[in-house]
mmCIF file of C-alpha atoms and ligand atoms in Angstrom:
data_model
loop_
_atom_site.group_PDB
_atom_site.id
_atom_site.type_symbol
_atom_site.label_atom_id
_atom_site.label_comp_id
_atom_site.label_asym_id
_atom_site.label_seq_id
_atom_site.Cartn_x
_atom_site.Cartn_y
_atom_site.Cartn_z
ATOM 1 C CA UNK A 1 101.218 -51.442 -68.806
ATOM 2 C CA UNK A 2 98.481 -53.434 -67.174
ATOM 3 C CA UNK A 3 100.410 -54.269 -64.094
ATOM 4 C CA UNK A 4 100.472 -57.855 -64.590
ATOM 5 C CA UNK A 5 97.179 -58.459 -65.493
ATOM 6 C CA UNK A 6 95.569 -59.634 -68.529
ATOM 7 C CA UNK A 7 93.425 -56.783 -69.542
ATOM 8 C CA UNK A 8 93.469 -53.278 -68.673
ATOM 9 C CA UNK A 9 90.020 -53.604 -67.688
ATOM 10 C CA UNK A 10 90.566 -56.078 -65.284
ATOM 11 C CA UNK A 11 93.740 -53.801 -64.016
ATOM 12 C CA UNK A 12 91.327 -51.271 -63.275
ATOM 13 C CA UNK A 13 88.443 -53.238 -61.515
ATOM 14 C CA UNK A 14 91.391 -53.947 -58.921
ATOM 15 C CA UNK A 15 92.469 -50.618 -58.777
ATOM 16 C CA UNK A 16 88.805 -49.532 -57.315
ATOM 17 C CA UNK A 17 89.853 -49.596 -53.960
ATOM 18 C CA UNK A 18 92.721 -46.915 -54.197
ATOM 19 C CA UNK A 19 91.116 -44.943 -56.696
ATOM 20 C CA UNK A 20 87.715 -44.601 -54.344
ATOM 21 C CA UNK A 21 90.182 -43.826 -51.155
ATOM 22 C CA UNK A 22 91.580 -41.074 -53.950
ATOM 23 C CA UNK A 23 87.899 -39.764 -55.149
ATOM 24 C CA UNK A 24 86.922 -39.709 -51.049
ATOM 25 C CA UNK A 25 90.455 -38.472 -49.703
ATOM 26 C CA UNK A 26 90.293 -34.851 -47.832
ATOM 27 C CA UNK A 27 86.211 -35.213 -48.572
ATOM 28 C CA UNK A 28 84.758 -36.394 -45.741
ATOM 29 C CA UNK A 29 84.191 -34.254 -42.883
ATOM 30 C CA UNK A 30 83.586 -36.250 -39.868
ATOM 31 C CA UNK A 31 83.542 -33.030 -37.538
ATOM 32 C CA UNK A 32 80.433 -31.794 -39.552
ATOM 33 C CA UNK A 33 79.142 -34.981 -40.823
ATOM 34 C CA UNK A 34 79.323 -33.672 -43.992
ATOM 35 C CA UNK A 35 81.709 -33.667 -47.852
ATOM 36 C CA UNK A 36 83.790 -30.950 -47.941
ATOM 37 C CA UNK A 37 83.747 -30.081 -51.828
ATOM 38 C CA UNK A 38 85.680 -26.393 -52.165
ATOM 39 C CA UNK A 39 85.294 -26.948 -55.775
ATOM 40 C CA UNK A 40 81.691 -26.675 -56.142
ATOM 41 C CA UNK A 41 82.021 -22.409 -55.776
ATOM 42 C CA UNK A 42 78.904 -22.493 -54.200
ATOM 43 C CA UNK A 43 78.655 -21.097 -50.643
ATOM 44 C CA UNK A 44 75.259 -22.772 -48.119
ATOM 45 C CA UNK A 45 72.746 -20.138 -49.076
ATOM 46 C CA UNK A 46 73.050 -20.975 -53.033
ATOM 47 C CA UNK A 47 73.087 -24.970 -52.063
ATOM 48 C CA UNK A 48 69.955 -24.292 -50.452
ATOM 49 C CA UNK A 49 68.282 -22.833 -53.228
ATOM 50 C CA UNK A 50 67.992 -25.355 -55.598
ATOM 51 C CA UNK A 51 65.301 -27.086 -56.285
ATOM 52 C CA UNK A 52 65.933 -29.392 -58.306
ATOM 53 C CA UNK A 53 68.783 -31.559 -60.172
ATOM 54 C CA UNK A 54 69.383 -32.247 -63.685
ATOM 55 C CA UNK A 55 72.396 -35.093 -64.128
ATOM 56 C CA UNK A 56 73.474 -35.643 -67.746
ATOM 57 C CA UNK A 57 76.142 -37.809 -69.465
ATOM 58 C CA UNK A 58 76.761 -40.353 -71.770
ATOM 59 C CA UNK A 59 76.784 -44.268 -71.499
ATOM 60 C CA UNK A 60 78.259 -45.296 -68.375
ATOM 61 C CA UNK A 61 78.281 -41.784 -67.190
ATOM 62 C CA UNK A 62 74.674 -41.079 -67.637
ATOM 63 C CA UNK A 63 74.358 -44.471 -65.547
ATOM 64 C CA UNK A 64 76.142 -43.261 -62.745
ATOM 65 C CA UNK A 65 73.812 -39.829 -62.997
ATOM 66 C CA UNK A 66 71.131 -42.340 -62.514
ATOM 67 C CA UNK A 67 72.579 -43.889 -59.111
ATOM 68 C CA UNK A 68 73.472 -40.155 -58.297
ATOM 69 C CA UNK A 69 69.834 -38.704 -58.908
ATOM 70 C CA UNK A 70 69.042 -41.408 -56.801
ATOM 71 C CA UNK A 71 71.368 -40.672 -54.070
ATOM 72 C CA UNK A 72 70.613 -36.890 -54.315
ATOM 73 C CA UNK A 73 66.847 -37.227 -54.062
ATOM 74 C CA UNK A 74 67.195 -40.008 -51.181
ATOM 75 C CA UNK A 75 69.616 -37.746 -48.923
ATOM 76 C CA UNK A 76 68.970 -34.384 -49.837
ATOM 77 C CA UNK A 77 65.200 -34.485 -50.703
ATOM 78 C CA UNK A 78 65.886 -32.809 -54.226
ATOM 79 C CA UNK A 79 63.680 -33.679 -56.893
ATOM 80 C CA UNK A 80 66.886 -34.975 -59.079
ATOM 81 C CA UNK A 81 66.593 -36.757 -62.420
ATOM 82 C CA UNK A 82 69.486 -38.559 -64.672
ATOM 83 C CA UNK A 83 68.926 -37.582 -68.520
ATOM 84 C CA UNK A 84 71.593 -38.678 -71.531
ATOM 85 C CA UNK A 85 73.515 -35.934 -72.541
ATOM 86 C CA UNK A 86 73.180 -36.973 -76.223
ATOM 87 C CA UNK A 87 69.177 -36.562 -75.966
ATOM 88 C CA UNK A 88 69.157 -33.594 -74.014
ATOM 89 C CA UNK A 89 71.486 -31.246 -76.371
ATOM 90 C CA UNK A 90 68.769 -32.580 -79.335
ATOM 91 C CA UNK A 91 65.547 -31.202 -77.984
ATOM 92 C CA UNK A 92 65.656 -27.446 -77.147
ATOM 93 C CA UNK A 93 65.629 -28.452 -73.120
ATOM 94 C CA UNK A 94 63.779 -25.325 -70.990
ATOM 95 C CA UNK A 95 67.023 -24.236 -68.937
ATOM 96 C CA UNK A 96 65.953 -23.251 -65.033
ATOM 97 C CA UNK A 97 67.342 -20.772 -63.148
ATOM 98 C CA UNK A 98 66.843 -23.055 -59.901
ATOM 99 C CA UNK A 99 68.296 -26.474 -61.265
ATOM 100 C CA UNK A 100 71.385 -27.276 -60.594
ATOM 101 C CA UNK A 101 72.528 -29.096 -63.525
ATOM 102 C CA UNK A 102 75.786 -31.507 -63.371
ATOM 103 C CA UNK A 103 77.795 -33.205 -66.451
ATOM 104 C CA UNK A 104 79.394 -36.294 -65.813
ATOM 105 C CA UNK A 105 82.238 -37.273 -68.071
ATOM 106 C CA UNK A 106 85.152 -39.696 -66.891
ATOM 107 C CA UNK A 107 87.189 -37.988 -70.221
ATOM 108 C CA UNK A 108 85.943 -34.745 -69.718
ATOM 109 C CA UNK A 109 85.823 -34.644 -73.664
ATOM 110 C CA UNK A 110 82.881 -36.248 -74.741
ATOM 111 C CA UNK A 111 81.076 -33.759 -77.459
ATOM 112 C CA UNK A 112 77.592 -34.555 -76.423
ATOM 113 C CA UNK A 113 78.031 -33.694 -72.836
ATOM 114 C CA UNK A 114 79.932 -30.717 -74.068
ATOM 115 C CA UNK A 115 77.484 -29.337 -76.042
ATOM 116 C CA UNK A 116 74.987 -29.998 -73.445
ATOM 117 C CA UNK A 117 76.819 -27.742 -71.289
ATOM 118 C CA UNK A 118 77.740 -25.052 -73.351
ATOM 119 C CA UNK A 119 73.987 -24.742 -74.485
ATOM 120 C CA UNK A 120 73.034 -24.564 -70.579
ATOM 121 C CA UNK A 121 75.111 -22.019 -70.335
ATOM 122 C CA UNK A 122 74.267 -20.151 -72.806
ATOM 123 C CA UNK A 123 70.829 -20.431 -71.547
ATOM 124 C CA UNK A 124 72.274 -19.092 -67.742
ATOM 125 C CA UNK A 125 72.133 -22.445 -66.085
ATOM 126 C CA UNK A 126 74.987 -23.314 -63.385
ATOM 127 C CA UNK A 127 76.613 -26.505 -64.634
ATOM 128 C CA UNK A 128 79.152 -28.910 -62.089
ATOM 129 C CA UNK A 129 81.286 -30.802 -63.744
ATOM 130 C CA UNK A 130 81.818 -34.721 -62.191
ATOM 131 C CA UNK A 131 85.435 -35.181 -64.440
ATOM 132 C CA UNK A 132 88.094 -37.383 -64.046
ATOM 133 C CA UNK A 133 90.652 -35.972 -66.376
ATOM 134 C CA UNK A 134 92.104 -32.357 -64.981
ATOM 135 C CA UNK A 135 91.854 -29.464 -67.563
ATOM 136 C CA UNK A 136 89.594 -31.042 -69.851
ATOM 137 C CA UNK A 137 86.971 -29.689 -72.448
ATOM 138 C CA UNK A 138 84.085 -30.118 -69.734
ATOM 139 C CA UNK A 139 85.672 -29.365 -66.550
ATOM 140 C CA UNK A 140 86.813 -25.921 -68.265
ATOM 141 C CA UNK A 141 83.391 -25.383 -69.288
ATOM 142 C CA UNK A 142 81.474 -26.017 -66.212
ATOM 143 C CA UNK A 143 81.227 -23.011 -63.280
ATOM 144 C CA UNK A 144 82.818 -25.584 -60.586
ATOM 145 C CA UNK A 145 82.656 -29.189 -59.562
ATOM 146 C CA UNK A 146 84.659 -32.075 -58.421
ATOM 147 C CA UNK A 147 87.795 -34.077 -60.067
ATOM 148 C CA UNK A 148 87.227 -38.158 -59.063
ATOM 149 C CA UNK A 149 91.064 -38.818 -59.307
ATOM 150 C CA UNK A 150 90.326 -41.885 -59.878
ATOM 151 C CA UNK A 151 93.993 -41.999 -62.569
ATOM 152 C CA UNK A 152 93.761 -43.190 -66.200
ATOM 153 C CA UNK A 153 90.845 -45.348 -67.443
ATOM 154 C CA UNK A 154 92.512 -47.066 -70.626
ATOM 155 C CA UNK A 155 89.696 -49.726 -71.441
ATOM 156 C CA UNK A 156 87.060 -48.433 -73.394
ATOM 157 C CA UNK A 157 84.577 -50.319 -70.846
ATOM 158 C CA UNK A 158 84.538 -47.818 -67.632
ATOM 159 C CA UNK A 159 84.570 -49.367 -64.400
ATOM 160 C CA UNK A 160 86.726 -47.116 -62.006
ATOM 161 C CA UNK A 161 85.493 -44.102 -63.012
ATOM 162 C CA UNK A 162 81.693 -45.157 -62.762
ATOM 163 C CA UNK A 163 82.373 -46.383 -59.177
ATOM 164 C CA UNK A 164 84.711 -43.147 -58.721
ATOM 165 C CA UNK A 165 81.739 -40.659 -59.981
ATOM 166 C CA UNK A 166 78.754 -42.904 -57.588
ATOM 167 C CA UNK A 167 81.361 -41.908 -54.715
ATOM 168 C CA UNK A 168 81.117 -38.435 -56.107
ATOM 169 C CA UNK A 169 77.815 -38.291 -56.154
ATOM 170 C CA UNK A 170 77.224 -39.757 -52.967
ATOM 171 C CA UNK A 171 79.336 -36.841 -51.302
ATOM 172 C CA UNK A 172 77.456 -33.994 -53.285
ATOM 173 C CA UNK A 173 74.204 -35.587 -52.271
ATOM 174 C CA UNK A 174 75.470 -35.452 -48.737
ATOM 175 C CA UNK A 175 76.894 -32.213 -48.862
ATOM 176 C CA UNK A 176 73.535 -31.014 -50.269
ATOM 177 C CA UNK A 177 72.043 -33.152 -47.436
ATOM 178 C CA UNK A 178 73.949 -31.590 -44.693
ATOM 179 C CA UNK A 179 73.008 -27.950 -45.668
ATOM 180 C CA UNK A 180 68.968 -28.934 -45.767
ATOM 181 C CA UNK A 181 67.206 -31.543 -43.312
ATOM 182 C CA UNK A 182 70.009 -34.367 -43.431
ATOM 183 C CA UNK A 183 70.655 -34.997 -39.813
ATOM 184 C CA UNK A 184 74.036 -35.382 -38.028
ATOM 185 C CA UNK A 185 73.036 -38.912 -37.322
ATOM 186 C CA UNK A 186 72.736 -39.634 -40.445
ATOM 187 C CA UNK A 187 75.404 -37.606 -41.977
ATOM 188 C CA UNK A 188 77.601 -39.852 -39.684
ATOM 189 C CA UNK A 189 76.352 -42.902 -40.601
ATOM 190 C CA UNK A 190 76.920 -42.172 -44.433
ATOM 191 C CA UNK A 191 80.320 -40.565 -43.620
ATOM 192 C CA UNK A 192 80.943 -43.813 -42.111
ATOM 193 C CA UNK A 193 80.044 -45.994 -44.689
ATOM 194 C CA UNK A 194 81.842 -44.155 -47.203
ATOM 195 C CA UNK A 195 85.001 -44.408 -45.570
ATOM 196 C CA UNK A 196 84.080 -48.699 -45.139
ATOM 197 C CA UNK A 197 83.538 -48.806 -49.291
ATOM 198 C CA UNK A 198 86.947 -49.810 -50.096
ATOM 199 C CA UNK A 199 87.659 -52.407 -47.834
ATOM 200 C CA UNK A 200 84.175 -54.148 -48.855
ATOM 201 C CA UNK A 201 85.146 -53.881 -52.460
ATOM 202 C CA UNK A 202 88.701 -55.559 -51.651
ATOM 203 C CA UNK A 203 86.111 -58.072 -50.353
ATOM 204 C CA UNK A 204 84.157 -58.105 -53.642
ATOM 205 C CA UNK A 205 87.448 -58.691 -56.025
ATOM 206 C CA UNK A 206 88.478 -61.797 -53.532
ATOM 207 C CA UNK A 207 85.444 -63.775 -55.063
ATOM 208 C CA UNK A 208 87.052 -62.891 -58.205
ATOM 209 C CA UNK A 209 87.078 -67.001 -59.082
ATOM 210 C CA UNK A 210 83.714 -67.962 -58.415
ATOM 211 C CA UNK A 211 82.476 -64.830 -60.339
ATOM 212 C CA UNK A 212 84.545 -65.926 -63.465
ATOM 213 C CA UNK A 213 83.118 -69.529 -62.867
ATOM 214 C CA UNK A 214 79.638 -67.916 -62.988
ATOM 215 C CA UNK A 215 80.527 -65.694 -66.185
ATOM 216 C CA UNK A 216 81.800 -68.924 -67.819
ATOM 217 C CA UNK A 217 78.569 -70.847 -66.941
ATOM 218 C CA UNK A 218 76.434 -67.961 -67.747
ATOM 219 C CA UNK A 219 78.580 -66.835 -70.837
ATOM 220 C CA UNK A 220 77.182 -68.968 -73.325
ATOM 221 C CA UNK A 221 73.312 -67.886 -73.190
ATOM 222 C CA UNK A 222 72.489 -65.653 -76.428
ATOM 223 C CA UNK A 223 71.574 -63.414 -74.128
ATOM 224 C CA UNK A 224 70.387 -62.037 -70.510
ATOM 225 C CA UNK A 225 67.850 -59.841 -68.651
ATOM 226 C CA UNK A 226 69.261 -57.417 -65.777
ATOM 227 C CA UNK A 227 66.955 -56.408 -63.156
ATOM 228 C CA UNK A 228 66.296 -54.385 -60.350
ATOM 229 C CA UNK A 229 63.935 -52.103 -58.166
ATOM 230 C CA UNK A 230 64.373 -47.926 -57.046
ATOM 231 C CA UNK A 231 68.036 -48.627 -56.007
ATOM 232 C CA UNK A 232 68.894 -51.657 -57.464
ATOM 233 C CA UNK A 233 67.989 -50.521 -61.109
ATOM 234 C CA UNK A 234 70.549 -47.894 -62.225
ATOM 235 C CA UNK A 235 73.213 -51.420 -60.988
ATOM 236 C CA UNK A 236 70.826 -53.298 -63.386
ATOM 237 C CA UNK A 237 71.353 -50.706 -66.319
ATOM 238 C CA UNK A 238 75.468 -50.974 -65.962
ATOM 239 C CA UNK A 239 74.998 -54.379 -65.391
ATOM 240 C CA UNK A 240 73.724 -54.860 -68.537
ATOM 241 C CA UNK A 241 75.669 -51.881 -70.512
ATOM 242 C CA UNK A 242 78.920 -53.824 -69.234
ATOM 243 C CA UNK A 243 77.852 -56.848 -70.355
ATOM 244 C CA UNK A 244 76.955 -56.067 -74.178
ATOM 245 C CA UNK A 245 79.991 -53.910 -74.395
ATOM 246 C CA UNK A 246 82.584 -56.451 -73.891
ATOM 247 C CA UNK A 247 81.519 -59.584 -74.550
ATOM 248 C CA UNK A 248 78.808 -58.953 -77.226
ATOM 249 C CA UNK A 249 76.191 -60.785 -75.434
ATOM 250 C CA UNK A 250 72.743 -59.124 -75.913
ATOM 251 C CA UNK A 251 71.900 -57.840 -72.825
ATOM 252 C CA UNK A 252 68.364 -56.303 -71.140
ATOM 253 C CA UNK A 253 67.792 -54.179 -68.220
ATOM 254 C CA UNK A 254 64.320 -53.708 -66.836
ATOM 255 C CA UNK A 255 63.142 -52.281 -63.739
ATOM 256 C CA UNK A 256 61.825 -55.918 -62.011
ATOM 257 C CA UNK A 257 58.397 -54.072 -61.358
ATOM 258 C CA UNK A 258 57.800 -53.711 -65.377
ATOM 259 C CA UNK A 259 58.650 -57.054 -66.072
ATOM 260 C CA UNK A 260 55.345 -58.443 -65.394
ATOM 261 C CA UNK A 261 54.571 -55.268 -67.833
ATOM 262 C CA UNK A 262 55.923 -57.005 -71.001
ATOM 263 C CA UNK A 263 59.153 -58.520 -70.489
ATOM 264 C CA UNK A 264 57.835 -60.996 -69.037
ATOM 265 C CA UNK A 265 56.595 -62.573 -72.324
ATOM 266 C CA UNK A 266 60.510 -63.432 -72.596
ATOM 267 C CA UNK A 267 61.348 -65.398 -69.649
ATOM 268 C CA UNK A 268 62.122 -69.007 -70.455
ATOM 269 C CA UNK A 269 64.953 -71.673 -69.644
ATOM 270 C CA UNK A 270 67.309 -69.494 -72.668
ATOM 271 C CA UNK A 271 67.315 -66.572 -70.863
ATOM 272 C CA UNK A 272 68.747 -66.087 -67.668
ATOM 273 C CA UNK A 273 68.562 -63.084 -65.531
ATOM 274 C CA UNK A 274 70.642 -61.244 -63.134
ATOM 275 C CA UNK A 275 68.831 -59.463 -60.365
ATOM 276 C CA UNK A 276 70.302 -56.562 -58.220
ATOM 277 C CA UNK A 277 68.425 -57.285 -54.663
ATOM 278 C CA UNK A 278 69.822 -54.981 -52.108
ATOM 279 C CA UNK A 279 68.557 -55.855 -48.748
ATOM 280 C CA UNK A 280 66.122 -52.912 -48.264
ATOM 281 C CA UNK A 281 62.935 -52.580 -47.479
ATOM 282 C CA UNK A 282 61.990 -53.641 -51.211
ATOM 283 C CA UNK A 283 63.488 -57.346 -50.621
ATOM 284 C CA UNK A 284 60.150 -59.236 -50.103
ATOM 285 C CA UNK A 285 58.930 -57.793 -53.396
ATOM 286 C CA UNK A 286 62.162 -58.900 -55.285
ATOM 287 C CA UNK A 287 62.080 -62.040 -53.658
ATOM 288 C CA UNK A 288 58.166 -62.320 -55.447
ATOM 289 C CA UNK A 289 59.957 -61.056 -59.024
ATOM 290 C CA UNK A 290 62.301 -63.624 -58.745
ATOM 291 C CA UNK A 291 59.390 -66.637 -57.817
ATOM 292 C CA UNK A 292 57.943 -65.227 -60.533
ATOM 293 C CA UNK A 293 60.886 -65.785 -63.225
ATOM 294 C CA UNK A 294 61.454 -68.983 -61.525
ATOM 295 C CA UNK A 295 58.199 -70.065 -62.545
ATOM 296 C CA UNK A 296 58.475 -69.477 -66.226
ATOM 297 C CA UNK A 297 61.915 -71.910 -65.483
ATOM 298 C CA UNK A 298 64.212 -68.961 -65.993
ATOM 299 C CA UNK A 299 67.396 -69.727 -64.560
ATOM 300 C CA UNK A 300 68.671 -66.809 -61.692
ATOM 301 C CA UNK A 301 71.675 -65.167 -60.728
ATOM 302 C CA UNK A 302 70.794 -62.838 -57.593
ATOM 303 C CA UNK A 303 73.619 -60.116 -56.511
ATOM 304 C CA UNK A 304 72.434 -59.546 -53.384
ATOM 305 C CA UNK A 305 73.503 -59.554 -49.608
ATOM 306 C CA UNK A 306 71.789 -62.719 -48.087
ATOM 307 C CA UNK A 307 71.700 -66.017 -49.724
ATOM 308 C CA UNK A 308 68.714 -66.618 -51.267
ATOM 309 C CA UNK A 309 66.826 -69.477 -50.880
ATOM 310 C CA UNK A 310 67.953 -72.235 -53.988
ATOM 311 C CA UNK A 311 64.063 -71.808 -55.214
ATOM 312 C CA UNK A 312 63.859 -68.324 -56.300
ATOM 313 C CA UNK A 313 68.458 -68.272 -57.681
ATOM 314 C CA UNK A 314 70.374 -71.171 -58.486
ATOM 315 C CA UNK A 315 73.551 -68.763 -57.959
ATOM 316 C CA UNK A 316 73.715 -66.212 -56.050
ATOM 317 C CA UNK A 317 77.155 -63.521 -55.569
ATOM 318 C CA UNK A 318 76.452 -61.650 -52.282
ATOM 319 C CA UNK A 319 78.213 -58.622 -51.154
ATOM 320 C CA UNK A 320 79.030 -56.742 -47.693
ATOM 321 C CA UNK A 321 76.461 -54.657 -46.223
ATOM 322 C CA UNK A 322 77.223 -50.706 -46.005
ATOM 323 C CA UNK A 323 74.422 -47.702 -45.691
ATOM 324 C CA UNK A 324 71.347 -48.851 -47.526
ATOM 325 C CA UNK A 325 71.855 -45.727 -49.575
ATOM 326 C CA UNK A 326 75.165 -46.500 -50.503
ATOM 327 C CA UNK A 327 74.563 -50.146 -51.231
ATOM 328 C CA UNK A 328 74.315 -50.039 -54.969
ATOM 329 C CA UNK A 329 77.668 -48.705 -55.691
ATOM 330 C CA UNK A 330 79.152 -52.108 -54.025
ATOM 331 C CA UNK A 331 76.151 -54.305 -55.941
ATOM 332 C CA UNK A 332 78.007 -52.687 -58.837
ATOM 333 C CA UNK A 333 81.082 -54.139 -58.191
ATOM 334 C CA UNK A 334 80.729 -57.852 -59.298
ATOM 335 C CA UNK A 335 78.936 -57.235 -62.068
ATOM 336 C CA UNK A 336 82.388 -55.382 -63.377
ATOM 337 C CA UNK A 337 84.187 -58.994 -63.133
ATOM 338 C CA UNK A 338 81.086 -60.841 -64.735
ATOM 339 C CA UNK A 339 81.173 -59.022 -67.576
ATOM 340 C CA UNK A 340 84.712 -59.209 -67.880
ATOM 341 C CA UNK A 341 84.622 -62.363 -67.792
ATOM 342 C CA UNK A 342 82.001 -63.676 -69.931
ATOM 343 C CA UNK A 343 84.110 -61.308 -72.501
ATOM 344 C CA UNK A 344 87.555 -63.465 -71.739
ATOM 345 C CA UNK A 345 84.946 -66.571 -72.228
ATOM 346 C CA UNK A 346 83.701 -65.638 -75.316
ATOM 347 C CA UNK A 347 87.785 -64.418 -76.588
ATOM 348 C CA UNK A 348 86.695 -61.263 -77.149
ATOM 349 C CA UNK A 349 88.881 -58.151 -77.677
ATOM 350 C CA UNK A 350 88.137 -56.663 -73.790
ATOM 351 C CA UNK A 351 90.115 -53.460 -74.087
ATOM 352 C CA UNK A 352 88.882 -52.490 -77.421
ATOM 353 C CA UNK A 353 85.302 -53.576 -77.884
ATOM 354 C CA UNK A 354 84.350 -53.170 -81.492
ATOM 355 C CA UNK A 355 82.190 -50.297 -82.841
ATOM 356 C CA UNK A 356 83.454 -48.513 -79.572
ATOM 357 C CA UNK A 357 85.743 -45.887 -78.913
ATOM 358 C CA UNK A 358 86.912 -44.190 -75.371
ATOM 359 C CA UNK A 359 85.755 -41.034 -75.766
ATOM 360 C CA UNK A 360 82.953 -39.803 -78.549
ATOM 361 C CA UNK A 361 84.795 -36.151 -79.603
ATOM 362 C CA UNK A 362 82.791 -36.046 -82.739
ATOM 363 C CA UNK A 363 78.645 -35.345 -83.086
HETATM 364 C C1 BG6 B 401 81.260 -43.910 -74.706
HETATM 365 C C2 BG6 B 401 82.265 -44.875 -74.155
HETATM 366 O O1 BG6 B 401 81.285 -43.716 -76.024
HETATM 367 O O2 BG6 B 401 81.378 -42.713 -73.918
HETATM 368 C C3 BG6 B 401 81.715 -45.254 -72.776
HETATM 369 O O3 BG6 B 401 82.375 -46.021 -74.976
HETATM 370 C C4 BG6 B 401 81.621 -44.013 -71.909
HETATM 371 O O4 BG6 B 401 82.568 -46.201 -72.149
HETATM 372 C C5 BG6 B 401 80.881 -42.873 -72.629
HETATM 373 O O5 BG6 B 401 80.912 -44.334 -70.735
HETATM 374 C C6 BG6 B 401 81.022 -41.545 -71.911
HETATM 375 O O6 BG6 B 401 82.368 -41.178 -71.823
HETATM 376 P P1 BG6 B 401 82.868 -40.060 -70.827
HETATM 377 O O7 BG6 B 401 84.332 -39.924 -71.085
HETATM 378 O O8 BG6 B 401 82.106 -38.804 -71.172
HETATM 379 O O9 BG6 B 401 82.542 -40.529 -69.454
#
């Protein structure tokens, strides 16, 4: 039943601000300024003693390992690093006994990220599990972790469960924070911001028109080049995996910095880009990446939070400030309806993308 809406993909865009107040509820610890995780089995000594983090998943999931390593290393000072699952089970990986390693899997049933797991284990590393679905192959496996409750994801295309597992992500990076140099003030101020995230998203899906207007306009390019910088770049990646999933349009992501590295050779009036700019202390330099696109005539559309000036993006979708840490999972967000979108533009079969199935149980 999609509720009443078209696609069960759009269904479960809107259902992003319940399922986050679900992934955060009984988390956050405002007495400590900290995530209270019981599941993790790991008392303050043993989260001290890592050091470093190895995030692994599949498509959408290995994205959101990317925003986590990010978070991790930004709030906990961990070296962390995202890797796909799929790769990692292929090339005899050297298994540490002071990494903490941590499978992400919305369907908990995903063979590559199982086997991934069982051969860390084998090997004596301690696997989390970041799972939505209770009892599955990979939260059985793992030696603790965290359940996003974020409820059923029926679309092939994830969207609540890659918000769902940034949120979980963001509270194991400030749990692991919290326990090393992560100050009160600033465990505050991301406990605060967490618990803001769901209002700013209903914020997000109210410009649901004008991003469908954009998708339309947009939707007809053979194809588009996602960008962004440090925290803007794992949003760039989804961005782009969304994109190509449902609606088939050939989609790039590049960090902006390597664009001038090669990609650059592509820019042009028939391909458009999309560029994450999160208003951190990186903004002046996207604002040159962008100058620089617009001066090849390739057209712009900046996700950002402050309208940019009409020279460097003819559109623009802006979003409510939170934590600069915490801004990408809400930069996220409108790229979800884009996509989407584009997809119901282009008449293409949203739920069930071809070539694609929900969960990969076979090598
Ligand atoms: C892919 C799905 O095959 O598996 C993606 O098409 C998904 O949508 C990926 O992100 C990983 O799935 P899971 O269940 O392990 O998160």
């Amino acid at each position: 039943d999609t509720g009443g809406h078209a696609h069960f993909l759009l269904k479960e865009i809107h259902e992003q601000p319940t399922s986050v107040e679900r992934t955060l509820s009984g988390r956050v610890d405002e007495r400590f300024s900290t995530a209270h995780l019981g599941g993790l089995n790991m008392d303050a000594r043993e989260a001290r003693a890592f050091t470093r983090v190895k995030i692994l998943g599949c498509g959408s999931a290995y994205y959101s390992g990317e925003l986590g390593a990010q978070l991790i290393e930004e709030l906990a000072r961990i070296p962390a690093h995202a890797e796909p699952a799929s790769e990692f089970r292929y090339r005899n990986p050297v298994i540490e006994a002071d990494t903490l390693y941590i499978a992400v899997s919305q369907s908990g049933e995903t063979y590559d990220t199982l086997a991934a797991v069982q051969e860390i284990k084998r090997k004596g590393g301690r696997v989390l599990g970041v799972v939505n679905t209770v009892g599955s192959a990979i939260a059985r496996e793992c030696d603790g972790g965290m359940y996003l409750h974020a409820g059923p994801e029926i679309s092939v295309a994830s969207t609540k469960a890659f918000t769902s597992t940034s949120i979980a992500f963001a509270l194991i990076a400030l749990h692991l924070g919290r326990v090393r140099d992560l100050s009160p003030a600033d465990g505050r101020r991301i406990c605060a911001g967490l618990k803001a995230i769901p209002d700013q998203i209903r914020e997000i899906l109210a410009q649901e028109k004008e991003i469908a207007e954009l998708a339309g306009k947009y939707a007809d390019h053979p194809g588009m080049m996602f960008v962004g910088r440090v925290r803007g770049w794992p949003v760039a990646r989804e961005g782009a995996q969304k994109l190509k999933e449902v609606s088939y349009v050939h989609a790039e992501a590049y960090p902006a910095s390597e664009l001038k590295h090669g990609p650059l050779a592509l820019i042009g009036p028939d391909l458009p880009t999309v560029a994450v700019v999160p208003d951190d202390e990186l903004l002046e330099k996207n604002l040159t990446t962008l100058g620089e696109i617009r001066a090849r005539r390739g057209p712009v559309l900046m996700v950002g939070h402050t309208r940019p000036d009409p020279k460097l993006a003819e559109d623009a979708i802006l979003v409510p400030r939170n934590e600069p840490e915490l801004d990408p999972i809400l930069l996220g967000i409108p790229l979800q309806l884009f996509a989407y979108y584009a997809a119901v533009a282009l008449e293409r079969d949203v739920d069930k993308p071809r070539n694609l199935a929900k969960s990969v149980t076979v090598e």
